[in-house]
Short mmCIF file of C-alpha atoms and ligand atoms in Angstrom, two decimals:
data_model
loop_
_atom_site.label_atom_id
_atom_site.label_comp_id
_atom_site.label_asym_id
_atom_site.label_seq_id
_atom_site.Cartn_x
_atom_site.Cartn_y
_atom_site.Cartn_z
CA MET A 1 -0.11 -0.01 0.02
CA ASP A 2 1.16 3.60 -0.78
CA GLN A 3 1.24 5.14 2.74
CA ARG A 4 1.59 8.57 1.40
CA ARG A 5 -1.62 8.41 -0.30
CA LEU A 6 -3.41 8.67 3.00
CA LEU A 7 -1.40 11.78 4.17
CA MET A 8 -3.91 13.91 2.13
CA HIS A 9 -6.47 12.90 4.65
CA GLN A 10 -4.25 14.44 7.38
CA ALA A 11 -5.02 18.12 6.23
CA MET A 12 -8.68 17.27 6.00
CA LEU A 13 -8.92 15.76 9.37
CA ALA A 14 -6.92 18.63 10.97
CA ASP A 15 -9.26 21.22 9.57
CA ARG A 16 -11.53 21.50 12.55
CA PRO A 17 -13.84 24.20 11.21
CA ARG A 18 -14.56 21.82 8.28
CA VAL A 19 -15.31 18.78 10.65
CA ILE A 20 -17.28 20.86 13.07
CA ALA A 21 -19.42 22.43 10.18
CA TYR A 22 -20.32 19.05 8.88
CA ASP A 23 -21.06 17.77 12.47
CA ARG A 24 -23.64 20.30 12.97
CA ALA A 25 -25.12 20.08 9.56
CA LEU A 26 -25.39 16.20 10.07
CA GLU A 27 -26.79 16.89 13.56
CA GLY A 28 -29.66 18.72 11.96
CA ALA A 29 -30.06 16.47 8.76
CA VAL A 30 -29.81 12.96 10.32
CA ARG A 31 -33.10 11.60 11.65
CA GLY A 32 -32.27 8.03 12.08
CA GLY A 33 -32.52 6.17 8.73
CA VAL A 34 -29.87 5.45 6.07
CA VAL A 35 -27.07 7.72 5.31
CA ALA A 36 -24.82 7.42 2.30
CA ASP A 37 -21.17 8.98 2.44
CA VAL A 38 -20.02 9.73 -1.02
CA GLY A 39 -16.19 9.63 -1.10
CA ALA A 40 -15.91 8.48 2.26
CA GLY A 41 -12.26 8.56 2.74
CA THR A 42 -11.31 7.57 6.40
CA LEU A 43 -15.01 7.72 7.41
CA ALA A 44 -14.71 11.23 8.84
CA LEU A 45 -18.32 11.97 7.81
CA SER A 46 -19.65 8.48 8.19
CA LEU A 47 -18.73 8.56 12.01
CA LEU A 48 -20.45 11.84 12.41
CA ALA A 49 -23.69 10.48 10.78
CA LEU A 50 -23.54 7.46 13.22
CA ARG A 51 -22.99 9.84 16.29
CA HIS A 52 -25.95 11.68 15.23
CA GLY A 53 -28.23 8.71 15.16
CA ALA A 54 -28.01 7.23 11.56
CA GLU A 55 -29.42 3.75 11.64
CA HIS A 56 -27.15 2.45 8.97
CA VAL A 57 -24.27 4.18 6.81
CA TYR A 58 -23.08 3.13 3.38
CA ALA A 59 -19.60 4.53 2.91
CA ILE A 60 -18.87 4.75 -0.85
CA GLU A 61 -15.04 5.12 -1.59
CA ALA A 62 -13.40 4.74 -5.18
CA ASP A 63 -10.01 4.13 -4.08
CA PRO A 64 -9.44 0.52 -3.15
CA GLN A 65 -6.46 1.22 -0.68
CA THR A 66 -8.51 3.86 1.08
CA ALA A 67 -11.55 1.74 1.26
CA ALA A 68 -9.48 -1.06 2.90
CA VAL A 69 -8.31 1.50 5.55
CA ALA A 70 -11.90 2.76 5.93
CA ALA A 71 -12.97 -1.25 6.56
CA ALA A 72 -10.28 -1.40 9.32
CA VAL A 73 -11.53 1.83 10.92
CA ALA A 74 -15.02 0.31 10.92
CA GLU A 75 -13.64 -2.90 12.46
CA ARG A 76 -11.75 -1.11 15.16
CA ASN A 77 -14.82 0.81 16.04
CA ASP A 78 -16.96 -2.22 16.15
CA LEU A 79 -19.38 -0.91 13.48
CA LYS A 80 -20.52 -4.49 12.08
CA GLY A 81 -24.02 -4.27 11.15
CA ARG A 82 -24.10 -0.45 11.32
CA LEU A 83 -21.71 0.64 8.46
CA THR A 84 -21.20 -0.93 5.19
CA ILE A 85 -18.14 -0.01 2.94
CA VAL A 86 -18.99 0.09 -0.81
CA GLN A 87 -15.84 0.18 -2.84
CA GLY A 88 -16.42 1.76 -6.31
CA ASP A 89 -17.34 4.89 -8.21
CA ALA A 90 -20.27 6.44 -6.66
CA ARG A 91 -21.64 7.26 -10.06
CA GLU A 92 -22.22 3.63 -10.57
CA VAL A 93 -23.21 2.28 -7.33
CA ARG A 94 -26.70 1.15 -6.37
CA LEU A 95 -27.35 0.49 -2.90
CA PRO A 96 -29.46 -2.09 -1.38
CA ARG A 97 -31.51 0.61 0.27
CA GLN A 98 -32.32 4.18 -0.69
CA ALA A 99 -30.60 6.98 1.58
CA ASP A 100 -32.52 9.53 3.50
CA VAL A 101 -29.50 11.60 3.73
CA VAL A 102 -26.39 11.77 1.20
CA VAL A 103 -23.32 13.57 2.62
CA SER A 104 -20.15 14.33 0.62
CA GLU A 105 -17.13 16.65 0.92
CA MET A 106 -15.48 16.86 -2.48
CA MET A 107 -14.84 20.58 -2.64
CA GLY A 108 -11.91 21.87 -4.58
CA ASN A 109 -10.06 25.10 -3.91
CA LEU A 110 -12.38 26.79 -6.31
CA GLY A 111 -15.26 24.50 -5.76
CA PRO A 112 -15.97 22.45 -8.85
CA GLU A 113 -12.55 20.68 -9.58
CA GLU A 114 -13.39 17.36 -7.91
CA GLN A 115 -16.85 17.47 -9.77
CA MET A 116 -18.68 16.78 -6.32
CA MET A 117 -22.03 18.03 -7.52
CA GLU A 118 -21.84 15.93 -10.90
CA ILE A 119 -20.97 12.83 -8.91
CA LEU A 120 -23.72 13.49 -6.39
CA GLY A 121 -26.12 14.16 -9.22
CA ALA A 122 -25.47 10.89 -10.70
CA PHE A 123 -25.51 9.09 -7.22
CA THR A 124 -28.68 10.75 -5.93
CA ARG A 125 -30.74 9.74 -9.01
CA ARG A 126 -30.38 6.05 -8.08
CA ASN A 127 -29.96 6.17 -4.47
CA LEU A 128 -31.72 9.12 -2.72
CA ALA A 129 -35.19 8.27 -1.15
CA ARG A 130 -38.01 10.65 -2.11
CA GLY A 131 -37.81 13.73 0.20
CA GLY A 132 -34.20 12.82 1.24
CA ARG A 133 -31.43 15.64 2.05
CA VAL A 134 -28.15 16.21 0.37
CA VAL A 135 -25.33 17.75 2.26
CA PRO A 136 -24.29 19.98 0.84
CA LYS A 137 -27.27 21.24 -0.99
CA ARG A 138 -25.41 23.91 -3.00
CA LEU A 139 -22.04 24.62 -4.04
CA LEU A 140 -21.06 28.40 -5.29
CA THR A 141 -17.84 29.73 -6.91
CA HIS A 142 -17.15 33.31 -6.41
CA LEU A 143 -14.77 35.82 -7.99
CA VAL A 144 -13.74 39.08 -6.21
CA PRO A 145 -11.24 41.84 -6.91
CA ILE A 146 -8.73 42.22 -3.99
CA GLU A 147 -6.11 44.14 -2.34
CA PHE A 148 -3.60 42.26 -0.12
CA ASP A 149 -0.79 43.17 2.35
CA ARG A 150 2.73 42.29 1.45
CA GLU A 151 2.37 38.41 1.73
CA GLY A 152 4.98 37.03 -0.40
CA TRP A 153 3.69 38.74 -3.77
CA GLY A 154 7.06 39.90 -4.54
CA LEU A 155 7.02 39.79 -8.38
CA TRP A 156 3.68 41.32 -8.63
CA SER A 157 4.35 44.12 -6.17
CA ASP A 158 5.14 47.57 -7.50
CA ASP A 159 7.54 48.56 -4.80
CA TYR A 160 10.65 46.62 -3.83
CA PHE A 161 12.24 48.89 -1.04
CA GLY A 162 11.83 51.87 -3.18
CA PHE A 163 12.85 50.21 -6.51
CA ARG A 164 10.76 48.92 -9.44
CA LEU A 165 10.39 45.34 -10.47
CA ASP A 166 7.80 45.89 -13.33
CA ALA A 167 10.44 44.68 -15.90
CA VAL A 168 10.27 41.14 -14.21
CA GLN A 169 6.42 41.40 -14.23
CA GLU A 170 6.38 42.30 -17.89
CA SER A 171 8.64 39.23 -18.80
CA ALA A 172 6.36 36.66 -16.60
CA ALA A 173 3.21 35.21 -17.94
CA PRO A 174 0.56 35.58 -15.25
CA GLU A 175 -0.57 32.16 -13.76
CA ALA A 176 -3.04 31.32 -11.18
CA GLN A 177 -1.62 30.73 -7.72
CA LEU A 178 -3.05 29.03 -4.49
CA CYS A 179 -2.63 31.05 -1.33
CA PHE A 180 -3.40 30.78 2.30
CA PHE A 181 -3.73 34.26 3.29
CA GLN A 182 -2.09 35.14 6.79
CA ARG A 183 -4.47 38.35 6.84
CA PRO A 184 -7.71 38.73 5.13
CA PRO A 185 -7.37 40.61 1.89
CA ARG A 186 -9.44 43.75 1.41
CA MET A 187 -12.27 43.10 -0.99
CA LEU A 188 -12.65 46.02 -3.43
CA GLY A 189 -16.02 45.09 -4.74
CA ALA A 190 -18.89 42.63 -4.15
CA PRO A 191 -18.08 39.06 -4.96
CA VAL A 192 -19.68 37.81 -8.33
CA THR A 193 -21.09 34.25 -8.73
CA LEU A 194 -19.09 32.34 -11.28
CA ALA A 195 -21.01 28.96 -10.73
CA ASP A 196 -23.88 27.86 -8.69
CA HIS A 197 -24.29 24.14 -8.62
CA ARG A 198 -26.87 21.91 -6.97
CA PRO A 199 -26.78 18.06 -6.86
CA GLY A 200 -28.05 16.90 -10.29
CA GLY A 201 -27.98 20.34 -11.65
CA ALA A 202 -24.23 20.81 -12.14
CA ARG A 203 -22.93 21.58 -15.60
CA PRO A 204 -19.10 21.96 -16.21
CA VAL A 205 -18.20 25.69 -16.05
CA ARG A 206 -17.61 26.92 -19.40
CA ARG A 207 -15.79 30.04 -20.89
CA THR A 208 -17.67 32.94 -19.32
CA ARG A 209 -17.74 36.49 -18.83
CA ARG A 210 -18.26 38.43 -15.64
CA SER A 211 -17.90 41.93 -14.50
CA MET A 212 -17.13 43.28 -11.26
CA THR A 213 -17.69 46.83 -9.89
CA ILE A 214 -15.14 48.43 -7.57
CA ASP A 215 -16.89 49.80 -4.61
CA ARG A 216 -13.93 50.68 -2.33
CA PRO A 217 -11.03 52.69 -3.59
CA GLY A 218 -7.59 51.05 -3.30
CA ARG A 219 -4.90 49.28 -5.05
CA LEU A 220 -6.15 46.30 -7.29
CA HIS A 221 -3.74 43.35 -6.75
CA ALA A 222 -5.69 40.47 -7.74
CA VAL A 223 -8.83 38.50 -8.58
CA ALA A 224 -9.52 35.87 -5.83
CA GLY A 225 -11.65 32.68 -6.55
CA TYR A 226 -12.97 30.67 -3.83
CA PHE A 227 -16.05 28.60 -2.97
CA THR A 228 -19.07 28.64 -0.57
CA ALA A 229 -20.66 25.38 0.09
CA ALA A 230 -24.10 25.52 1.73
CA LEU A 231 -24.19 22.44 3.80
CA THR A 232 -27.76 22.78 5.05
CA ASP A 233 -29.93 25.77 5.90
CA GLY A 234 -27.82 28.32 7.95
CA ILE A 235 -24.56 26.06 7.82
CA SER A 236 -22.24 26.90 5.29
CA LEU A 237 -18.28 26.45 4.73
CA THR A 238 -16.06 28.74 2.56
CA ASN A 239 -12.41 28.99 2.22
CA MET A 240 -12.27 32.86 1.91
CA PRO A 241 -10.81 34.19 3.99
CA SER A 242 -8.16 31.73 4.89
CA TYR A 243 -8.72 30.36 8.49
CA SER A 244 -6.52 28.60 10.96
CA GLY A 245 -6.11 25.03 9.76
CA CYS A 246 -7.97 25.53 6.67
CA ASN A 247 -7.05 22.81 4.13
CA TRP A 248 -8.23 24.70 0.96
CA ALA A 249 -6.15 27.51 -0.49
CA VAL A 250 -7.65 30.46 -2.08
CA TRP A 251 -7.21 30.65 -6.08
CA VAL A 252 -5.54 33.84 -6.99
CA TRP A 253 -5.00 35.44 -10.33
CA PRO A 254 -2.43 38.21 -9.81
CA LEU A 255 -2.52 41.39 -11.69
CA ARG A 256 -0.46 44.34 -12.34
CA HIS A 257 -0.95 46.62 -9.27
CA THR A 258 -3.44 49.38 -10.23
CA SER A 259 -5.18 52.14 -8.37
CA VAL A 260 -8.92 51.84 -8.55
CA SER A 261 -11.77 54.09 -7.70
CA VAL A 262 -15.38 53.55 -6.83
CA GLY A 263 -17.38 52.87 -10.11
CA ASP A 264 -14.46 51.42 -11.90
CA GLU A 265 -15.43 48.15 -13.60
CA LEU A 266 -13.20 44.98 -13.88
CA ARG A 267 -14.33 42.64 -16.78
CA VAL A 268 -13.03 39.21 -16.70
CA GLU A 269 -13.37 36.38 -19.13
CA VAL A 270 -12.86 32.91 -17.30
CA ARG A 271 -11.20 30.27 -19.38
CA PRO A 272 -11.46 26.79 -17.54
CA PRO A 273 -8.98 24.18 -18.68
CA ASP A 274 -10.11 21.01 -20.60
CA ASP A 275 -9.11 19.09 -17.29
CA VAL A 276 -11.20 20.96 -14.60
CA ARG A 277 -9.11 19.28 -11.84
CA GLN A 278 -6.06 21.36 -12.77
CA VAL A 279 -6.96 24.36 -10.54
CA THR A 280 -4.02 26.34 -11.51
CA ASP A 281 -4.63 25.92 -15.27
CA TRP A 282 -7.92 28.00 -15.01
CA ARG A 283 -7.06 31.42 -16.68
CA LEU A 284 -8.51 34.83 -16.60
CA ASP A 285 -8.36 37.68 -19.06
CA CYS A 286 -8.98 41.00 -17.48
CA ALA A 287 -9.76 44.36 -18.56
CA LEU A 288 -10.23 47.41 -16.25
CA ARG A 289 -12.56 50.08 -17.33
CA LYS A 290 -12.17 53.35 -15.46
CA GLY A 291 -15.60 54.97 -14.28
CA LYS A 292 -16.42 58.50 -14.90
C1 SAM B 301 -11.92 15.11 -0.16
S1 SAM B 301 -11.86 13.48 0.08
C2 SAM B 301 -12.97 13.47 1.53
C3 SAM B 301 -13.03 12.31 2.56
C4 SAM B 301 -13.97 12.06 3.84
N1 SAM B 301 -15.30 12.17 3.10
C5 SAM B 301 -13.63 13.52 4.64
O1 SAM B 301 -14.49 14.22 4.61
O2 SAM B 301 -12.62 13.47 5.23
C6 SAM B 301 -12.78 12.60 -1.12
C7 SAM B 301 -12.75 11.26 -1.19
O3 SAM B 301 -13.54 10.86 -2.32
C8 SAM B 301 -13.11 9.74 -3.03
N2 SAM B 301 -13.74 9.73 -4.34
C9 SAM B 301 -13.49 10.61 -5.40
N3 SAM B 301 -14.26 10.55 -6.46
C10 SAM B 301 -15.04 9.42 -6.00
C11 SAM B 301 -16.22 8.72 -6.70
N4 SAM B 301 -16.47 9.17 -7.99
N5 SAM B 301 -16.84 7.71 -6.03
C12 SAM B 301 -16.31 7.55 -4.77
N6 SAM B 301 -15.39 8.10 -4.18
C13 SAM B 301 -14.63 9.04 -4.61
C14 SAM B 301 -11.61 10.00 -2.91
O4 SAM B 301 -10.86 8.78 -3.15
C15 SAM B 301 -11.42 10.57 -1.53
O5 SAM B 301 -11.16 9.60 -0.70
#
């Protein structure tokens, strides 16, 4: 077994706000009955469902090695009869019983990269009981113009101890970066929605245009991309701004630093890559239009 594979679960298990948000969401959503955990990994969400009274949990995991570890977790916790591991691609699984609650956590840094809503759509069509609940119920991706502190943006900064580095900027092709902000960036305008997906209603994000209006004067440094997942009514998770222990980075498209005023408009064209999973291959074409 490739033991390094499992290390990706370290960051997810260490992200306490993530786990606590799911715990609270499942506390409200589970009312006995059957729960399906799609992409169950180390059973982090399955165990929470059991803690909140699920009668039976089906834990669906595509990766055979991870599924084997999940089986060992179930055995050590004496879950025989309460939890069944189903190894396979959730898009093709048909459970012996319909689920009253389907839970999943496959959000990418921007939201859609892990295709959670598409997978949940295929899974729930076969396996969700009438009137059943899906956690999360909605996944949104937002873009926002930002100004940040001096947090390692050397190349894109216009001031290096009083000297200029714009010659370097002009020679470097902009590329999306992933960032954990030490301090929340200033949002210079209201976020715009790039994608709004529900289970069963998710379509791949296509090349698309958006316009952001500047409503706070400042220095425009970048456009940030992030997700908000509505787990249940009133309980949501977002990776913006970064929080302590957050396992999702914020997607950042750096811009040449420019002073902006209220009423300026930043127009962007989003160009998703063919392989949606390659988050740093998402590209933005940006044009700033000065207001009057
Ligand atoms: C982000 S991890 C979440 C693990 C766990 N639910 C948690 O919250 O800690 C996603 C898991 O989903 C699994 N997965 C990805 N695509 C899947 C699919 N189509 N069907 C079943 N499992 C899948 C991955 O192997 C991985 O273990």
